[in-house]
Coordinates of C-alpha atoms and ligand atoms in Angstrom, one line a residue:
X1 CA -6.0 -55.0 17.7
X2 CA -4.7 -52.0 16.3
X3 CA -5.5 -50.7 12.6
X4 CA -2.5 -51.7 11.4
X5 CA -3.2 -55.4 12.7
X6 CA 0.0 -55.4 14.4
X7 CA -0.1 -55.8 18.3
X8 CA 1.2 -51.9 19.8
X9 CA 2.1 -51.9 23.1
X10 CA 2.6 -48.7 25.4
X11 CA 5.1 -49.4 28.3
X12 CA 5.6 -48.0 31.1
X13 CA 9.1 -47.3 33.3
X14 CA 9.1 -45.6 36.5
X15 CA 11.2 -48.1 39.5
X16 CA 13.5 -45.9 40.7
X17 CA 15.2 -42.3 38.8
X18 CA 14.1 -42.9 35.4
X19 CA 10.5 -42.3 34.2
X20 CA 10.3 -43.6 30.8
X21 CA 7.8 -44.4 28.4
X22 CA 8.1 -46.8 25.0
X23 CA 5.6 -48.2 22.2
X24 CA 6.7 -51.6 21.1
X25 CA 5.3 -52.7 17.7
X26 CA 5.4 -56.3 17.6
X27 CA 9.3 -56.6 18.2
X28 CA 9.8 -53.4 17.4
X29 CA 10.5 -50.6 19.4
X30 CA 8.6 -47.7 17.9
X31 CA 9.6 -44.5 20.3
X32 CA 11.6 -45.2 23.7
X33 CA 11.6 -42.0 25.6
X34 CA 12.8 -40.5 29.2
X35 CA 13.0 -38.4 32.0
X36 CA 15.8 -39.0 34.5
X37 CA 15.7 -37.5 37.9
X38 CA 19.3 -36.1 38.7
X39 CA 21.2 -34.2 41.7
X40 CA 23.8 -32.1 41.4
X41 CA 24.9 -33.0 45.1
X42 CA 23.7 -35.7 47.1
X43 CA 22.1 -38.9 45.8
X44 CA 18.4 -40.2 45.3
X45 CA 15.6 -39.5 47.6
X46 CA 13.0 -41.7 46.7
X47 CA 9.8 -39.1 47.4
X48 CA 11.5 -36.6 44.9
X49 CA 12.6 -39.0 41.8
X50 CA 8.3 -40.0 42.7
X51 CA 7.3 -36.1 42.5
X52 CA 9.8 -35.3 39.6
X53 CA 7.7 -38.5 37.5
X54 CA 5.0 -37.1 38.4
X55 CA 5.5 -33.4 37.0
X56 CA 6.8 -35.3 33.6
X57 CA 4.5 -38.0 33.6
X58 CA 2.0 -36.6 31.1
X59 CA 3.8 -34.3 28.8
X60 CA 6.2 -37.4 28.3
X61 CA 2.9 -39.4 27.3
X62 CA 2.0 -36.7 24.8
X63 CA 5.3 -36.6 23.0
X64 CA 5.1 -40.5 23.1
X65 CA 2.0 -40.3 21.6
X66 CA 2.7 -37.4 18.8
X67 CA 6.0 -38.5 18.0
X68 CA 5.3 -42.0 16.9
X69 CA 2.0 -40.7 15.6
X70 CA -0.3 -43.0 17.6
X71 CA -3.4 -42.6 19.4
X72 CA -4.4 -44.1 22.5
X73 CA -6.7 -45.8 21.2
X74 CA -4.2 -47.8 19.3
X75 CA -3.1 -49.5 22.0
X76 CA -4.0 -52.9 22.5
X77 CA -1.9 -53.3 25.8
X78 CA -0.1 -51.7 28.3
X79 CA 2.6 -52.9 30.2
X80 CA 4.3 -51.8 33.0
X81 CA 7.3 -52.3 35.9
X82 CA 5.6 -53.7 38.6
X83 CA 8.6 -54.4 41.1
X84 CA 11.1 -54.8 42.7
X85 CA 11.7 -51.1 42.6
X86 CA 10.8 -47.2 45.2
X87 CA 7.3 -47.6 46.1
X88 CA 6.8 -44.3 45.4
X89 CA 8.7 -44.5 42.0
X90 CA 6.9 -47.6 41.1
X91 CA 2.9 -46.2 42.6
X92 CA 3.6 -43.5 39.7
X93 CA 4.2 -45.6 36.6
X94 CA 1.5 -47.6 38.3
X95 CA -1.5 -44.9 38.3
X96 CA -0.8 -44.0 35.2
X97 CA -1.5 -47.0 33.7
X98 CA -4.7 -47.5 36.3
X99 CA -5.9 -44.1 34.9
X100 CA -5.5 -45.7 31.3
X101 CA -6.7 -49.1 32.2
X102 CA -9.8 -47.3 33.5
X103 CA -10.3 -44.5 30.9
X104 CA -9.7 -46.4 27.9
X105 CA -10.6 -49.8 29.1
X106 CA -6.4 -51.2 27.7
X107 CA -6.1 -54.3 29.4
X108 CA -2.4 -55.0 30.9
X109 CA 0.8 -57.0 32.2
X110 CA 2.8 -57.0 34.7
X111 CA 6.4 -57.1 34.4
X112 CA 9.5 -57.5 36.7
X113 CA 12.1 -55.0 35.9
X114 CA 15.3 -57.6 36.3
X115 CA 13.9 -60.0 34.3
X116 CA 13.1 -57.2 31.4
X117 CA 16.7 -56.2 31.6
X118 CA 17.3 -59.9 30.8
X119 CA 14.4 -60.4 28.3
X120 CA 15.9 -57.1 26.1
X121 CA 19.4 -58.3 25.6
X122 CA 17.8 -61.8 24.2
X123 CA 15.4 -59.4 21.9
X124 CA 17.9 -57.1 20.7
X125 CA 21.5 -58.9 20.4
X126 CA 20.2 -62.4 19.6
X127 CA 21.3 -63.9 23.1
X128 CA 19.7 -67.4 23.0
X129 CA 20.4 -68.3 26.8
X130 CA 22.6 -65.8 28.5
X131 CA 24.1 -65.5 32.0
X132 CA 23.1 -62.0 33.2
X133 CA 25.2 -59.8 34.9
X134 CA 22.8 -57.1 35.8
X135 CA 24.8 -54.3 37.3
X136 CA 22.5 -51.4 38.1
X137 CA 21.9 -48.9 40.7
X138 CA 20.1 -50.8 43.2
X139 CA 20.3 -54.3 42.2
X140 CA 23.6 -56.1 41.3
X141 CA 22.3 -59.9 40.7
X142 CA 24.0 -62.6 38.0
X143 CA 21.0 -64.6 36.8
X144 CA 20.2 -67.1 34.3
X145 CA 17.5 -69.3 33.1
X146 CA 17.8 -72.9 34.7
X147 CA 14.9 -75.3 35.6
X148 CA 11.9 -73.8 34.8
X149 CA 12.6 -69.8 36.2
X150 CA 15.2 -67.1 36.5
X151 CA 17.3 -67.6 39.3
X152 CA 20.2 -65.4 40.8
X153 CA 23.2 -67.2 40.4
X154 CA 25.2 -64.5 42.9
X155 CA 24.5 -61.0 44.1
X156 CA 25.7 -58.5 46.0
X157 CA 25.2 -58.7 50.0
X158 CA 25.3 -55.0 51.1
X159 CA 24.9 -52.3 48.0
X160 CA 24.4 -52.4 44.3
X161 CA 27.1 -51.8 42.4
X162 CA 25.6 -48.7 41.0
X163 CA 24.6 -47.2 44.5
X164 CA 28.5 -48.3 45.3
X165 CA 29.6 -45.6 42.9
X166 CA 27.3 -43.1 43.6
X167 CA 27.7 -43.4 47.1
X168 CA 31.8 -42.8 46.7
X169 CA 30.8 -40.0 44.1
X170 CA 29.1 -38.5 46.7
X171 CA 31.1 -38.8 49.2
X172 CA 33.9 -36.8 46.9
X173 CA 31.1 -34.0 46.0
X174 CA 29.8 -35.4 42.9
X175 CA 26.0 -35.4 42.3
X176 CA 24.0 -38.1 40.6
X177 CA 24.8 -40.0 38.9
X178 CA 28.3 -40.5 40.5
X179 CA 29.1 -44.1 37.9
X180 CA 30.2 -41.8 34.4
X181 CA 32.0 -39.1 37.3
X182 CA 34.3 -42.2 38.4
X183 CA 34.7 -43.6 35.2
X184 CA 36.1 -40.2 34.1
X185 CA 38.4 -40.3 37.0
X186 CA 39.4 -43.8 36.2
X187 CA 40.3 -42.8 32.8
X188 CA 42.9 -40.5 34.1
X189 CA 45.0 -43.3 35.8
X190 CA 46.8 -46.7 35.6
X191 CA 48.0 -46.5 39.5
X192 CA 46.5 -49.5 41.2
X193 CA 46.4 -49.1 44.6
X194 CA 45.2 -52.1 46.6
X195 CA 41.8 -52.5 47.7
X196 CA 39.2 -55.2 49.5
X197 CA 38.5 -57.9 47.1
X198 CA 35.4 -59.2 49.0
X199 CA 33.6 -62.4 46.8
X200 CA 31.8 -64.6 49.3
X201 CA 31.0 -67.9 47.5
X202 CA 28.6 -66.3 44.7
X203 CA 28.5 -63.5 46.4
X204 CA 29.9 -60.4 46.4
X205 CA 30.1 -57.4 49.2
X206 CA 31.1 -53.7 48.4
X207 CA 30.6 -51.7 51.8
X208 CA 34.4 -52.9 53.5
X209 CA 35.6 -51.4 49.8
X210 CA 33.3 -48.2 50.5
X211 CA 34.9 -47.9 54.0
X212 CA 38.5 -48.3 52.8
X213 CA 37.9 -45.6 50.1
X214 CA 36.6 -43.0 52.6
X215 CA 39.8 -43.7 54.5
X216 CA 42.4 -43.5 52.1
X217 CA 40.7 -40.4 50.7
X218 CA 40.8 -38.9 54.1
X219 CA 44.4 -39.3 54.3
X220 CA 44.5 -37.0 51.3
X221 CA 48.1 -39.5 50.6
X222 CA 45.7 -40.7 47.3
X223 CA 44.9 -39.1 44.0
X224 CA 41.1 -39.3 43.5
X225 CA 42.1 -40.9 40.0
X226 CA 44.1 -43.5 41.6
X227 CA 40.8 -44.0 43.8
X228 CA 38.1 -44.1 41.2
X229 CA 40.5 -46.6 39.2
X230 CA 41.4 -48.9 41.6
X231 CA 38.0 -49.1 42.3
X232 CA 36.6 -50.5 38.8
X233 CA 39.4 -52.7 38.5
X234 CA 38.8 -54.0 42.3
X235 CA 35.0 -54.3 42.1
X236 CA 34.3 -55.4 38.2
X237 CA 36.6 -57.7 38.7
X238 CA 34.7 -59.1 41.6
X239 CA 31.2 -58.7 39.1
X240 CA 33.0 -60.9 36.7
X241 CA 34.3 -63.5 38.6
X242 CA 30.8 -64.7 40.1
X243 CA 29.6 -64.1 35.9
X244 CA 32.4 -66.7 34.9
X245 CA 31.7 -69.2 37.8
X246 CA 27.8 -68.7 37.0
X247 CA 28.6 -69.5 33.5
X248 CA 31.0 -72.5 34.2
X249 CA 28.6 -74.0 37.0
X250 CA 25.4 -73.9 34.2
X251 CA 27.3 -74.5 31.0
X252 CA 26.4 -71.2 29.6
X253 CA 28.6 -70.3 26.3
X254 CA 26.8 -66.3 26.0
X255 CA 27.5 -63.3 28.6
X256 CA 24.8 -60.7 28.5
X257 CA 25.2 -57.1 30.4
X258 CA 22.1 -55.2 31.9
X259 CA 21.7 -52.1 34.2
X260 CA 23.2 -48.5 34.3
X261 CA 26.8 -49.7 34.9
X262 CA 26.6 -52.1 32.5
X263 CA 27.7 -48.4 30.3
X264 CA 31.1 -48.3 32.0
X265 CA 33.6 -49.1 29.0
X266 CA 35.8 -50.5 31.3
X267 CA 33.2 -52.6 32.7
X268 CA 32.2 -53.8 28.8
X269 CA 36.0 -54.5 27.9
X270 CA 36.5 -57.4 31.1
X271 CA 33.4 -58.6 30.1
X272 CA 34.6 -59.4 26.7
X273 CA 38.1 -59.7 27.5
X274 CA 36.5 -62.7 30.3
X275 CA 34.6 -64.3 27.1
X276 CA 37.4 -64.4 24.5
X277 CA 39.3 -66.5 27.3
X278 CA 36.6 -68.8 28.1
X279 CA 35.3 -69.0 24.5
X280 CA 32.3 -67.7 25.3
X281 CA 30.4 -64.7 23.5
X282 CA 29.3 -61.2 24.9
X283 CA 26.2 -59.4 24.3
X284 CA 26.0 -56.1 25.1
X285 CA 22.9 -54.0 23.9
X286 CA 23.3 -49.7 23.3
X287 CA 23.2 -48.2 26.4
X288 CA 20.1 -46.3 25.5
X289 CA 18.9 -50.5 26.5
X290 CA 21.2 -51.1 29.3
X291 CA 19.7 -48.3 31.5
X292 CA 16.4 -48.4 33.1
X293 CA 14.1 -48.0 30.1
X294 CA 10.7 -48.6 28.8
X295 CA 11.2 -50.2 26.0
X296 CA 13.0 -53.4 28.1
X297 CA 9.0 -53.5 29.7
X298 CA 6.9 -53.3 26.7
X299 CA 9.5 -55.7 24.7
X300 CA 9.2 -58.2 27.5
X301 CA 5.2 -58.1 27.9
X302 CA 5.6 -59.0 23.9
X303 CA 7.2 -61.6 24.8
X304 CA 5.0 -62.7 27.7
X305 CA 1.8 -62.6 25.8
X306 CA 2.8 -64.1 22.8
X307 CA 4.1 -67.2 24.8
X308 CA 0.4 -66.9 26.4
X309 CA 0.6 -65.4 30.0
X310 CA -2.5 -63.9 31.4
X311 CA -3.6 -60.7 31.2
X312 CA -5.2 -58.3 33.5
X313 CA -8.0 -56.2 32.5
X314 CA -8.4 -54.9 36.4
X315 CA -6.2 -53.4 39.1
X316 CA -2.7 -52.8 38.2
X317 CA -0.6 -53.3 41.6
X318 CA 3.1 -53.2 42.7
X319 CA 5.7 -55.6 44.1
X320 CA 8.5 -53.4 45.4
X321 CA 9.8 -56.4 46.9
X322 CA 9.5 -59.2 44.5
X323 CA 12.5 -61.3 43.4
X324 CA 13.4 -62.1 40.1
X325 CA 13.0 -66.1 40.8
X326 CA 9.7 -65.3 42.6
X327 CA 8.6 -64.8 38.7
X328 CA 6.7 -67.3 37.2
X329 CA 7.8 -67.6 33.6
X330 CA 4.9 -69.2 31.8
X331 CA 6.2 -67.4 28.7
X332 CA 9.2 -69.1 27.6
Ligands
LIG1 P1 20.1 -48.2 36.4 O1 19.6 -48.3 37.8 O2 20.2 -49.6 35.8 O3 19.4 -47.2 35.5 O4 21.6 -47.7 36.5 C1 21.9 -46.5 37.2 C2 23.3 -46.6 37.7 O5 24.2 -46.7 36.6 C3 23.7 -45.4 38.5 O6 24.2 -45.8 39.8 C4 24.8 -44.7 37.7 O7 25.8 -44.1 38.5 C5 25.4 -45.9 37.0 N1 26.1 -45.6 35.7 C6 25.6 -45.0 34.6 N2 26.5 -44.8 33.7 C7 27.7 -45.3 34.2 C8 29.0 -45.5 33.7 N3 29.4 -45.1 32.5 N4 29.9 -46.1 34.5 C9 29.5 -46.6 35.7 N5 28.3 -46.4 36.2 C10 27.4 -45.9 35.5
LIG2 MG1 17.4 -51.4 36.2

């Protein structure tokens, strides 16, 4: 344990574009930094978000370390995103925290990234037992806590909602991320122009949408605001119809958002607009929370080892695959 008695926790990000690091003081997030890989054209490519964490990766664990005044060998555990997430992305954040493990013998925890976007909101807005509408880059998934584990209530079929966006974004000549450049587009109009509303039972599917954009962009008959506007209305409308059912179906009274796109102001104002009718609350942390961060990870491993689940004090591996209701929650 730390001098100060208090269990500090250094936490790791690295899944995808965002390499971020965050010391968690008992509940309390102590520092919660990051560097985000960005294009000016074209969208992610996994091997270069990897190399660009690597090239901040240690100058981002120095400022860490001299901003919030701590040592490392303060640090009673690390945590870290372990999946689903890039391989390459996700082997980063993972050495790092070998090399620590090793060096400085800090034992560790594993945590899934999905289920830390859902763990935060709970931390930070006093959610007691949300619905999750977790609307990110490469995951779009409404989950909630029913029987024992976190299980996806509906999800996208094809793309995440946050790839969706960039992908039109890029398609226009936009870099990444392409979500604020439509948003800013969508801001600029009120002209709904029809689009495919594609919910399949829980469900939902973006690519037909993606497809009809292209084409009515092509025409050049459309106003790219017209687009980008159409689109939010067309697809978070979609997001927040599996939300409501999820909610309905498990008798949740509490919306929580998660993910990048979760920032989208249009996005937060269905949400609560959806809520007020139903009676139901919203919870939507800063977005400094709603993006991939570190601070999620070491706010969830706080939450895992106080409700006793096992540390590691050996080999730190990755699950780029895993599922959020593969996750055993003996924490809860
Ligand atoms: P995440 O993977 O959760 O960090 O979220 C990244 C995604 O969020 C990217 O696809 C971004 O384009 C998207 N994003 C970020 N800000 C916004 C915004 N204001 N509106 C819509 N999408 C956004
Ligand atoms: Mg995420």
């Amino acid at each position: 344990m730390s001098k100060s008695n208090k269990m500090k926790i250094l936490a790791i990000e690295s899944t995808a574009h965002t390499f971020g690091i965050a010391i968690i003081e008992d509940k309390k997030v102590l520092i919660n930094l990051k560097r985000a890989y960005t294009t000016e054209s074209g969208g992610i490519i996994p091997i270069n978000a990897a190399n660009y964490h690597m090239a901040h990766k240690d100058d981002l664990l120095e400022e860490v370390l001299n901003e919030s005044n701590t040592k490392i060998e303060d640090i009673d555990l690390l945590a870290y995103s372990a999946g689903p997430g890039l391989s390459p992305c996700l082997r980063v954040g993972r050495d790092l925290v070998k090399e620590l493990n090793e060096k400085h013998k800090i034992p560790f925890i594993e945590v899934n990234h999905c289920v830390a976007h859902l763990e935060i909101t709970k931390v930070l807005t006093g959610a007691k037992d949300p619905v999750l509408l977790y609307a990110s880059g490469a995951n779009t998934q409404v989950i909630a806590f029913e029987g024992g584990k976190y299980r996806i209530f509906g999800e996208t079929l094809d793309q995440g909602i946050g790839n969706f966006l960039d992908s039109f974004a890029r398609y226009l000549g936009l870099g990444f991320p392409g979500g604020p450049k439509i948003s800013d587009l969508a801001d600029k109009s009120k002209n709904y122009i029809e689009l495919p509303y594609s919910v399949k039972g829980m469900d939902i599917s973006l690519t037909g949408m993606l497809t009809k954009l292209k084409q009515l962009n092509d025409s050049k008959k459309y106003k790219v605001e017209d687009l980008a506007y159409s689109l939010q209305e067309t697809a978070f409308a979609m997001l927040l119809e599996v939300s409501e059912r999820a909610m309905a179906h498990c008798d949740k009274k509490e919306l929580a958002l998660g993910g990048g796109v979760a920032c989208n102001t249009r996005l937060k104002e269905m949400s609560k607009i959806m809520c007020k009718e139903r009676g139901a609350k919203c919870f939507i942390p800063e977005n400094q929370f709603l993006v991939d961060n570190a601070a999620m990870i070491g706010l969830t491993a706080n939450l895992m080892h106080a409700g006793g689940h096992k540390i590691n004090k050996s080999n730190p591996e990755i699950y780029p695959y895993q599922r959020t209701d593969q996750v055993i929650v003996d924490w809860e």
